[in-house]
mmCIF file of C-alpha atoms in Angstrom:
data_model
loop_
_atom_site.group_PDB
_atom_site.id
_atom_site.type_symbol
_atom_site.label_atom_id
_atom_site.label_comp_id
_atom_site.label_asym_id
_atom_site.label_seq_id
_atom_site.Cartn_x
_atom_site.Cartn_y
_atom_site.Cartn_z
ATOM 1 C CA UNK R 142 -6.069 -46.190 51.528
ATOM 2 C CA UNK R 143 -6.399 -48.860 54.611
ATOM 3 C CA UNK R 144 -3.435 -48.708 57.014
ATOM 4 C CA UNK R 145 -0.793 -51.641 56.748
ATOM 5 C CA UNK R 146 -1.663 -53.606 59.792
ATOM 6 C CA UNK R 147 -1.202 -57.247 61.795
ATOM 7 C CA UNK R 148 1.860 -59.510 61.876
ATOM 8 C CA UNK R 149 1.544 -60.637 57.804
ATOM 9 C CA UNK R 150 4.295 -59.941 55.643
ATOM 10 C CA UNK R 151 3.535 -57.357 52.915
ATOM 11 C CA UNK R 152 4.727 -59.156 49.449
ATOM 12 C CA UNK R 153 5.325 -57.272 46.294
ATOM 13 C CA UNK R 154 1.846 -57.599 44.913
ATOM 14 C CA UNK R 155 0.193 -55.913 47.638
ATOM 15 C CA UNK R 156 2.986 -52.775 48.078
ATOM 16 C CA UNK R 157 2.514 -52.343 44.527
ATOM 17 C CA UNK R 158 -0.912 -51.641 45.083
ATOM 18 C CA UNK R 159 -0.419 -49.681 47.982
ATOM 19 C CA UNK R 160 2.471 -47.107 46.256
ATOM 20 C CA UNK R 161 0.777 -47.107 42.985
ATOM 21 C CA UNK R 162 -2.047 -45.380 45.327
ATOM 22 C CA UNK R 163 0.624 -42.750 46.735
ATOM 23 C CA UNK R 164 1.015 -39.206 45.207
ATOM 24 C CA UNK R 165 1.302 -37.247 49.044
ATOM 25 C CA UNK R 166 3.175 -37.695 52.194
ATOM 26 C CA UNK R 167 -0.334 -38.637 53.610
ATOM 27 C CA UNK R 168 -0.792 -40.932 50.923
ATOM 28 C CA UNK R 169 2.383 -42.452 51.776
ATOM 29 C CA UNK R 170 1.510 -43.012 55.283
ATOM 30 C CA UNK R 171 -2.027 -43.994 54.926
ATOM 31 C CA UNK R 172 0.100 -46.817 52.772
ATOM 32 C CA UNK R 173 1.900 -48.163 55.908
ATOM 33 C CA UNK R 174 5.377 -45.736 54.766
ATOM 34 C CA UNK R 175 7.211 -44.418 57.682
ATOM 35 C CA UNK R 176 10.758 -42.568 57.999
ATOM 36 C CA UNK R 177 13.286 -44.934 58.259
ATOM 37 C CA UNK R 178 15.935 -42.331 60.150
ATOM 38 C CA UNK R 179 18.219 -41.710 56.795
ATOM 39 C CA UNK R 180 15.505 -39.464 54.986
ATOM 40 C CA UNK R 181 14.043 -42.301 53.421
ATOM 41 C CA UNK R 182 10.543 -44.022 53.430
ATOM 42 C CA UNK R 183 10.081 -47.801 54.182
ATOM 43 C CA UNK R 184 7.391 -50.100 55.281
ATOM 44 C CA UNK R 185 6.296 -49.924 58.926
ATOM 45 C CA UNK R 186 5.195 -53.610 58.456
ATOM 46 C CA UNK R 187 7.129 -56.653 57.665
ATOM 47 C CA UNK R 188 8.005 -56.387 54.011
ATOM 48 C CA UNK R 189 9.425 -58.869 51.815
ATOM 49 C CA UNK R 190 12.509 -57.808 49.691
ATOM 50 C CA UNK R 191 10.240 -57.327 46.571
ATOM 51 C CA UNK R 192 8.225 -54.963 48.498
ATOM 52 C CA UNK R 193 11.096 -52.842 49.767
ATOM 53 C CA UNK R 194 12.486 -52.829 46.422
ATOM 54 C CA UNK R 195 9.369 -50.992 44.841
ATOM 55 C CA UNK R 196 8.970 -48.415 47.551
ATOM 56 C CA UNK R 197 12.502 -47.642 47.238
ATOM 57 C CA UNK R 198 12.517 -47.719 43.711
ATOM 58 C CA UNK R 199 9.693 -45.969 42.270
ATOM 59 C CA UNK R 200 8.595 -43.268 46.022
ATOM 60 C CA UNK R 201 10.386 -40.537 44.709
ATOM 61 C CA UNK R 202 8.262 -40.753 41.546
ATOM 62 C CA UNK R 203 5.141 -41.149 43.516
ATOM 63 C CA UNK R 204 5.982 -38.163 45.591
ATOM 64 C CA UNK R 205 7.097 -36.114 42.530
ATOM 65 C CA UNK R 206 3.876 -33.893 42.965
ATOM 66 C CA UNK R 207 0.718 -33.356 39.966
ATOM 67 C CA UNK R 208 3.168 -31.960 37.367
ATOM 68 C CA UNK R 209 6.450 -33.915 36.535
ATOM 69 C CA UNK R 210 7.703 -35.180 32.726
ATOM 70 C CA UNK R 211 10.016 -38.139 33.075
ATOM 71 C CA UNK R 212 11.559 -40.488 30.272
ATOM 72 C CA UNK R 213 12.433 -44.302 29.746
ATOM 73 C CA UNK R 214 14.587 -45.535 27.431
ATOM 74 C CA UNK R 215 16.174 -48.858 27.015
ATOM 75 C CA UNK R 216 19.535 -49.073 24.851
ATOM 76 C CA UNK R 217 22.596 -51.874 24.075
ATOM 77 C CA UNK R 218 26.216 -50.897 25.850
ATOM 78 C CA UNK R 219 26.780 -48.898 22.767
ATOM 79 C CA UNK R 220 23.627 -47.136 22.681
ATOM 80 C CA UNK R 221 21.696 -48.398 20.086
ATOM 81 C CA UNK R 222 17.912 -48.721 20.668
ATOM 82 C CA UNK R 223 17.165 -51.315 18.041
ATOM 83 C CA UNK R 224 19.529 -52.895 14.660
ATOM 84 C CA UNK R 225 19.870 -51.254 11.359
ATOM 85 C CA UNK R 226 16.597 -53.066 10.086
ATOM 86 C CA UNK R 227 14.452 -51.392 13.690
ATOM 87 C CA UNK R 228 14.239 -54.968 15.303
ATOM 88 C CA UNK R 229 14.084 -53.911 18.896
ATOM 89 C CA UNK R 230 12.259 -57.443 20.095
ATOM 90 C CA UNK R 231 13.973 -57.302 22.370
ATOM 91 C CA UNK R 232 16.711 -55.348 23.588
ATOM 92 C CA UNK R 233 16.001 -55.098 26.912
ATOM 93 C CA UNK R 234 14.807 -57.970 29.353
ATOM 94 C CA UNK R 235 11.364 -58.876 30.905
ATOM 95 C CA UNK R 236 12.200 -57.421 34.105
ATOM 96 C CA UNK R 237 12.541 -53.784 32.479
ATOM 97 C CA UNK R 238 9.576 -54.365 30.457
ATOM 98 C CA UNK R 239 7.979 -54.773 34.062
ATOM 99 C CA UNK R 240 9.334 -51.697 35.090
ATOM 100 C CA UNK R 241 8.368 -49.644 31.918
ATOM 101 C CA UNK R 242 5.124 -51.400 32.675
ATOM 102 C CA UNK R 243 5.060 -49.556 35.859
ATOM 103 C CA UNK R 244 6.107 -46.222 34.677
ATOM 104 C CA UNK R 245 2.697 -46.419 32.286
ATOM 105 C CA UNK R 246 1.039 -46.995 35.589
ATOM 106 C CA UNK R 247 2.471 -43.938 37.632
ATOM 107 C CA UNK R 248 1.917 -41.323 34.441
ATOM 108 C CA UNK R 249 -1.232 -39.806 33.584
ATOM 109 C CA UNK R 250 -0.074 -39.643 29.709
ATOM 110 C CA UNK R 251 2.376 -41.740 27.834
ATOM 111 C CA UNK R 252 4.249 -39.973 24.372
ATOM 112 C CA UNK R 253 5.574 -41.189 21.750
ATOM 113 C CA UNK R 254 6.584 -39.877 18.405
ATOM 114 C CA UNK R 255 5.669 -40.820 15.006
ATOM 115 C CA UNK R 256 8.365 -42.713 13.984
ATOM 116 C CA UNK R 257 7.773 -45.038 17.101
ATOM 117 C CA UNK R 258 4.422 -45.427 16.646
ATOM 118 C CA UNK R 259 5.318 -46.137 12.728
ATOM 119 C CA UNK R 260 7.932 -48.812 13.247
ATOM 120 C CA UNK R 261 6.975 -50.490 16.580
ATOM 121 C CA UNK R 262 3.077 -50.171 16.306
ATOM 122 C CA UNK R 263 3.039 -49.804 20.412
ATOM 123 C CA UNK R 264 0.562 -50.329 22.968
ATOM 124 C CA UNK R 265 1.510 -48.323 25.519
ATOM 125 C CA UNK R 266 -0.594 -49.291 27.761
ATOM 126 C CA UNK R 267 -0.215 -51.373 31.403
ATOM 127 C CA UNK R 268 -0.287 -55.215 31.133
ATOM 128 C CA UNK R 269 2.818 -56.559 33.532
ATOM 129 C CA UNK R 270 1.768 -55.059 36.402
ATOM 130 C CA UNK R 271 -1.615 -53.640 38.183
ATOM 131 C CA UNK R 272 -2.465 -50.175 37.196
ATOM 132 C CA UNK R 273 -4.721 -47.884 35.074
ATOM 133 C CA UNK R 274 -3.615 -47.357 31.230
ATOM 134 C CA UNK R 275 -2.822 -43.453 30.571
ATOM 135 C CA UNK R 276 -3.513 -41.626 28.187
ATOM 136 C CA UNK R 277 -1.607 -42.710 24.678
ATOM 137 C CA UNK R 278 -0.405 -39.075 23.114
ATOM 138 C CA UNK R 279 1.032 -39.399 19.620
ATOM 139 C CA UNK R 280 3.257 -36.736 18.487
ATOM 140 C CA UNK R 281 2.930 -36.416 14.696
ATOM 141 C CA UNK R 282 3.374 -33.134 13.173
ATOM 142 C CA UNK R 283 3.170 -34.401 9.422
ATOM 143 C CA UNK R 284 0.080 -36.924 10.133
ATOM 144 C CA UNK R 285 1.978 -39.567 9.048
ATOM 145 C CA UNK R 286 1.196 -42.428 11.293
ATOM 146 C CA UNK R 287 -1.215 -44.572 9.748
ATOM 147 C CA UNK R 288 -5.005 -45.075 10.633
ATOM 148 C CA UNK R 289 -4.752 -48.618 11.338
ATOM 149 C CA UNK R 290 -2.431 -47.896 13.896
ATOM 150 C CA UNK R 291 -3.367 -50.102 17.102
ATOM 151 C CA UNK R 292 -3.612 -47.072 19.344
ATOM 152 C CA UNK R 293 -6.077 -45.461 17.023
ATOM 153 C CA UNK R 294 -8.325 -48.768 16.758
ATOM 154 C CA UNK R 295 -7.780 -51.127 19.687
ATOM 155 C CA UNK R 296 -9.784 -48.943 22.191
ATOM 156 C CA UNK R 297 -7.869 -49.888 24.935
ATOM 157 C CA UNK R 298 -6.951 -46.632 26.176
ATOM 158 C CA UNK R 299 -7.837 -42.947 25.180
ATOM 159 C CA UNK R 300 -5.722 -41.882 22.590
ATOM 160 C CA UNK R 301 -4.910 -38.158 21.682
ATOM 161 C CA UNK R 302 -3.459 -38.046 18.141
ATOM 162 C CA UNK R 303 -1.356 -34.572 18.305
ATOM 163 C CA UNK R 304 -0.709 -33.059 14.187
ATOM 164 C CA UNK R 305 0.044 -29.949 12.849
ATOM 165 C CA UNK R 306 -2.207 -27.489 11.009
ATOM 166 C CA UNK R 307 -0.814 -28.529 7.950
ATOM 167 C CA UNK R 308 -1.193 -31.851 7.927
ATOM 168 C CA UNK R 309 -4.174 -34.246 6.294
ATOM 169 C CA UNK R 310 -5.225 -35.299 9.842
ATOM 170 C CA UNK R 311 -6.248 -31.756 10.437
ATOM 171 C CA UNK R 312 -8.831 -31.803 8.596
ATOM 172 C CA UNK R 313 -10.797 -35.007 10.315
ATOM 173 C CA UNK R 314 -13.454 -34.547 12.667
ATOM 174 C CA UNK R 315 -11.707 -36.973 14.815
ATOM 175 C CA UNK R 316 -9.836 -40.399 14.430
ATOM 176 C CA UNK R 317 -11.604 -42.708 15.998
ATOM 177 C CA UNK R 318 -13.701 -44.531 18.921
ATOM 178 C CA UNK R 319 -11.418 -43.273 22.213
ATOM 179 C CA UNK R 320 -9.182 -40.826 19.917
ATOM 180 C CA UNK R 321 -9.147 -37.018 19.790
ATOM 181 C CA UNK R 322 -7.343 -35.294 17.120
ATOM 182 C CA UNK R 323 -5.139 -31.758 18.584
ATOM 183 C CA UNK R 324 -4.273 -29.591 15.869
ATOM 184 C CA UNK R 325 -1.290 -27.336 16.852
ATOM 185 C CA UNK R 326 -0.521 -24.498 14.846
ATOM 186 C CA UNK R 327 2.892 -24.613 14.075
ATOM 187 C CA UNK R 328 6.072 -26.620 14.661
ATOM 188 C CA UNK R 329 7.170 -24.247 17.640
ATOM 189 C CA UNK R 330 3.852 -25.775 19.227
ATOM 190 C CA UNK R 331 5.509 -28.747 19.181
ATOM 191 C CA UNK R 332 8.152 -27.718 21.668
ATOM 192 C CA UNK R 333 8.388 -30.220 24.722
ATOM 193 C CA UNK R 334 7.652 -27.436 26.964
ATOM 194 C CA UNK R 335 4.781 -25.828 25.162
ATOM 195 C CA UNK R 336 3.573 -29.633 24.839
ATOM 196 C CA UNK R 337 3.783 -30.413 28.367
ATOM 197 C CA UNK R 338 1.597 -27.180 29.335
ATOM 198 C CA UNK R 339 -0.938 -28.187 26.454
ATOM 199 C CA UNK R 340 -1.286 -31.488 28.167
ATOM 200 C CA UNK R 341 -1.499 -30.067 31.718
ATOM 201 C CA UNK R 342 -4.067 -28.067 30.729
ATOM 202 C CA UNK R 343 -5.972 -31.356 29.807
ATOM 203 C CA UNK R 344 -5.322 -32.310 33.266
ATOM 204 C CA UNK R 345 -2.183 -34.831 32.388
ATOM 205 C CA UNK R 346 0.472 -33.450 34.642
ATOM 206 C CA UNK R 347 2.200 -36.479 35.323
ATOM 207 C CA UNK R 348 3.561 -37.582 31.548
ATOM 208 C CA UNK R 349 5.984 -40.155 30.455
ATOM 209 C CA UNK R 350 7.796 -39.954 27.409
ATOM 210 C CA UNK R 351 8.366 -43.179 26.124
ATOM 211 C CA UNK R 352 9.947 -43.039 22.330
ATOM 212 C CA UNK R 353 11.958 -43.314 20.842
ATOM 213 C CA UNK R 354 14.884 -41.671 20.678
ATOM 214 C CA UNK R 355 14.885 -38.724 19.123
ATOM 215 C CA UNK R 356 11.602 -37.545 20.861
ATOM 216 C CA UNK R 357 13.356 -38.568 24.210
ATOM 217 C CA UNK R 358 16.224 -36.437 22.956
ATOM 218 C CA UNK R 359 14.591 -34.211 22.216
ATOM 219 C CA UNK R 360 13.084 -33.316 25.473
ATOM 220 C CA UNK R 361 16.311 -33.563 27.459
ATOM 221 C CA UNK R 362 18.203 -31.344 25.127
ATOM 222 C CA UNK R 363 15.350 -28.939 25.597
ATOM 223 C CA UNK R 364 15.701 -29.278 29.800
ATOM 224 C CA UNK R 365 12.000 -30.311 29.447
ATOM 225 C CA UNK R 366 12.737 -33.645 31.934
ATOM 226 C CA UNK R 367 12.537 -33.971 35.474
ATOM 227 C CA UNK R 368 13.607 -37.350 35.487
ATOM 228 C CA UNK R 369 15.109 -40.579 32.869
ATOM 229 C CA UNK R 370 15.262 -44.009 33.420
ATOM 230 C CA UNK R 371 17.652 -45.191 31.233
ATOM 231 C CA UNK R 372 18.135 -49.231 30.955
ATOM 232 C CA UNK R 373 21.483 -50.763 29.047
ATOM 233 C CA UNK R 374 21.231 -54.369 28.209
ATOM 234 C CA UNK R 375 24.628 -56.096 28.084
ATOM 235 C CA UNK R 376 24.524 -56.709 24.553
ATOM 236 C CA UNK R 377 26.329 -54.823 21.418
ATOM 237 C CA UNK R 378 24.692 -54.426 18.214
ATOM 238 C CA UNK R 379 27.601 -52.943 16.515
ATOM 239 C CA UNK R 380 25.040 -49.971 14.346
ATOM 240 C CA UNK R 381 21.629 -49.486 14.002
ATOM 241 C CA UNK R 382 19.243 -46.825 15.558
ATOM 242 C CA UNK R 383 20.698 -44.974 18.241
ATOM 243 C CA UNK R 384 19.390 -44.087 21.566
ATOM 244 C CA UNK R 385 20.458 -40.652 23.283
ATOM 245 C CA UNK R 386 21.536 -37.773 20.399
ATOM 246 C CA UNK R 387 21.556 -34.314 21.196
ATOM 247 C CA UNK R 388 24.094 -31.469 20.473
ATOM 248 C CA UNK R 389 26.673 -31.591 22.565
ATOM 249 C CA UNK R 390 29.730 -29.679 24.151
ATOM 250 C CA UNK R 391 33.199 -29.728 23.010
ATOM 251 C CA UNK R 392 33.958 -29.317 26.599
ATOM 252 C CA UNK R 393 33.927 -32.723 28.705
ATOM 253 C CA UNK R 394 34.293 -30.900 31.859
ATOM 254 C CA UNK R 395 30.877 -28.846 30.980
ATOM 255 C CA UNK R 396 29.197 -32.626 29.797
ATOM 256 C CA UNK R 397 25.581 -33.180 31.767
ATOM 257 C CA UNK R 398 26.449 -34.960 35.085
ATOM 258 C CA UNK R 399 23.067 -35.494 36.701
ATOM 259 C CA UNK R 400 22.633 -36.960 40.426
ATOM 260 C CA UNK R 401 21.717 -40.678 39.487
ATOM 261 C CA UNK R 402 20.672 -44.195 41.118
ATOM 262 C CA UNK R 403 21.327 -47.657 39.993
ATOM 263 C CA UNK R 404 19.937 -50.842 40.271
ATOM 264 C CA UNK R 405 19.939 -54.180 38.199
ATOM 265 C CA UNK R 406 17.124 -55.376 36.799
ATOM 266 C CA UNK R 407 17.563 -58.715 35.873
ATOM 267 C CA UNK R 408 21.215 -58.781 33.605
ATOM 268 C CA UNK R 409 20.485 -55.177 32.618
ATOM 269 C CA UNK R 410 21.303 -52.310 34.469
ATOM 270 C CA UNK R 411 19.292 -49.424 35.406
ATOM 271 C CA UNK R 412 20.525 -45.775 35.901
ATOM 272 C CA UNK R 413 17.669 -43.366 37.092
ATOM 273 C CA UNK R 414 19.006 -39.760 36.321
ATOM 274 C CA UNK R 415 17.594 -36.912 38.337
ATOM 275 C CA UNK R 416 17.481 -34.129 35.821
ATOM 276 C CA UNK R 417 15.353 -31.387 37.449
ATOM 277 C CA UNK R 418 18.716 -28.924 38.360
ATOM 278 C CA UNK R 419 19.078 -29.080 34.550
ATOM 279 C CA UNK R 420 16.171 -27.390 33.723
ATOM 280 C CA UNK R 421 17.255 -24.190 35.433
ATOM 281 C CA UNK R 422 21.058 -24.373 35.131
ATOM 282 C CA UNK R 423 22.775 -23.262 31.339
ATOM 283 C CA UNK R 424 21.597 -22.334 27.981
ATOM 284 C CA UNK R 425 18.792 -24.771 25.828
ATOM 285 C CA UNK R 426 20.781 -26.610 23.154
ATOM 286 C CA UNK R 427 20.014 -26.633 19.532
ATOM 287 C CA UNK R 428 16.638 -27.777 18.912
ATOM 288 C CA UNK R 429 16.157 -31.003 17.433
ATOM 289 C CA UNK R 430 13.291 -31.575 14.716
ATOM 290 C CA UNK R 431 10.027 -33.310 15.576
ATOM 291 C CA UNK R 432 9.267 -36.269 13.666
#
């Protein structure tokens, strides 16, 4: 990466580039990124506020290293991800759908489970921002998503299409141009943690678990997540399909109380949770079912 130099102001569009570049603390100053005195990063340049918004925001995601599994999910004030009916267009605004966006960008490997892929048909791959697409992994232990399924037949972005042994999509030599069928053995195989070392092996380190709720549940309850971004849109929908579920404690004083950050983005709010002293700290909940 070229150095940040001259008097020119760096605008959004060009840090983006320049941090969407950044994995080491090399990278990061080969990017123009220099302490600022408080243990932070900024630009050694002039920056405009967009730009010093997206180093501060996203840096310690950059910097997270080769192997780190973090989640984004987007919920109403009381936690509903979409209505009764799984209308979820949209909860959320257009400047979290940048920042999801971005997320795609920064990950190697983007999961979802089968009843997201089922309901929302998703994309998953990066179109509001600059950036490569990652690799689209489909959890679906029952082969149940179906074959027209835009991320098996849009060939926008290699696809793996994860099933278990039992399942009908076992037995097909593959399922499609850009899509690889994994076969896992059993439903313990489809364990966040045992999933995340599957895909490591593949050279994904850096995944981002996308949907919907239960699979994002399902890999916090299991302290498989270094990190969530978690948006709430000021908007109640009363019932429908909920966001965070796990088991919980009867306990409030023993309730998960990660380091977080805020920030608005737009009229929502984000909260970015810091989750990695969970992962070594307390017994793994129940586990939740795969879908």
């Amino acid at each position: 990466m070229d150095e940040v130099t001259g008097s020119e102001v760096l605008d959004a569009a060009a840090a983006w580039e320049r941090l969407r570049q950044v994995r080491t603390a090399e990278d990061a100053r080969a990017a123009g990124l220099v302490p600022d005195g408080d243990g932070q990063l900024r630009w050694a340049a002039a920056a405009s506020p967009g730009a010093a918004e997206l180093a501060a925001r996203y840096l310690p995601l950059c910097l997270a290293g080769p192997r780190i599994a973090f989640a984004q999910l987007g919920q109403s004030l009381d936690g509903f991800i979409a209505t009764r009916t799984g209308d979820a267009d949209f909860v959320t605004g257009p400047a979290d759908r940048r920042h999801l966006h971005r997320l795609r960008a920064l990950a190697d490997a983007v999961v979802v489970g089968a009843g997201t892929a089922v309901a929302d048909d998703p994309r998953l791959t990066v179109r509001a921002c600059a950036g490569e697409n990652p690799v689209r992994v489909v959890l679906d232990p029952r082969g149940r998503v179906p074959r027209d399924c835009g991320v098996f037949t849009d060939g926008a972005a290699p696809t793996l299409w994860v099933v278990g042994a039992d399942s009908e999509a076992a037995n097909r030599a593959g399922g499609g141009v850009g899509v690889e069928v994994l076969v896992l053995p059993d439903r313990d195989a489809f364990a966040p943690g045992r999933l995340l070392a599957v895909l490591a092996r593949r050279g994904l380190g850096r995944v981002l678990v996308e949907g919907g709720g239960v699979t994002v549940s399902r890999f916090l309850s299991e302290r498989a997540l270094d990190r969530l971004y978690l948006t709430v849109a000021p908007v109640l929908i009363g019932d429908g399909v909920p966001g965070l579920r796990f088991p919980g404690t009867p306990v409030m004083r023993e309730a998960l109380r990660p380091p977080l950050r805020s920030a608005r983005l737009g009229e929502d709010t984000l909260f970015e949770l810091d989750l990695r002293e969970l992962k070594t700290s307390g017994p793994v909940p129940e586990r939740l079912t795969a879908g």
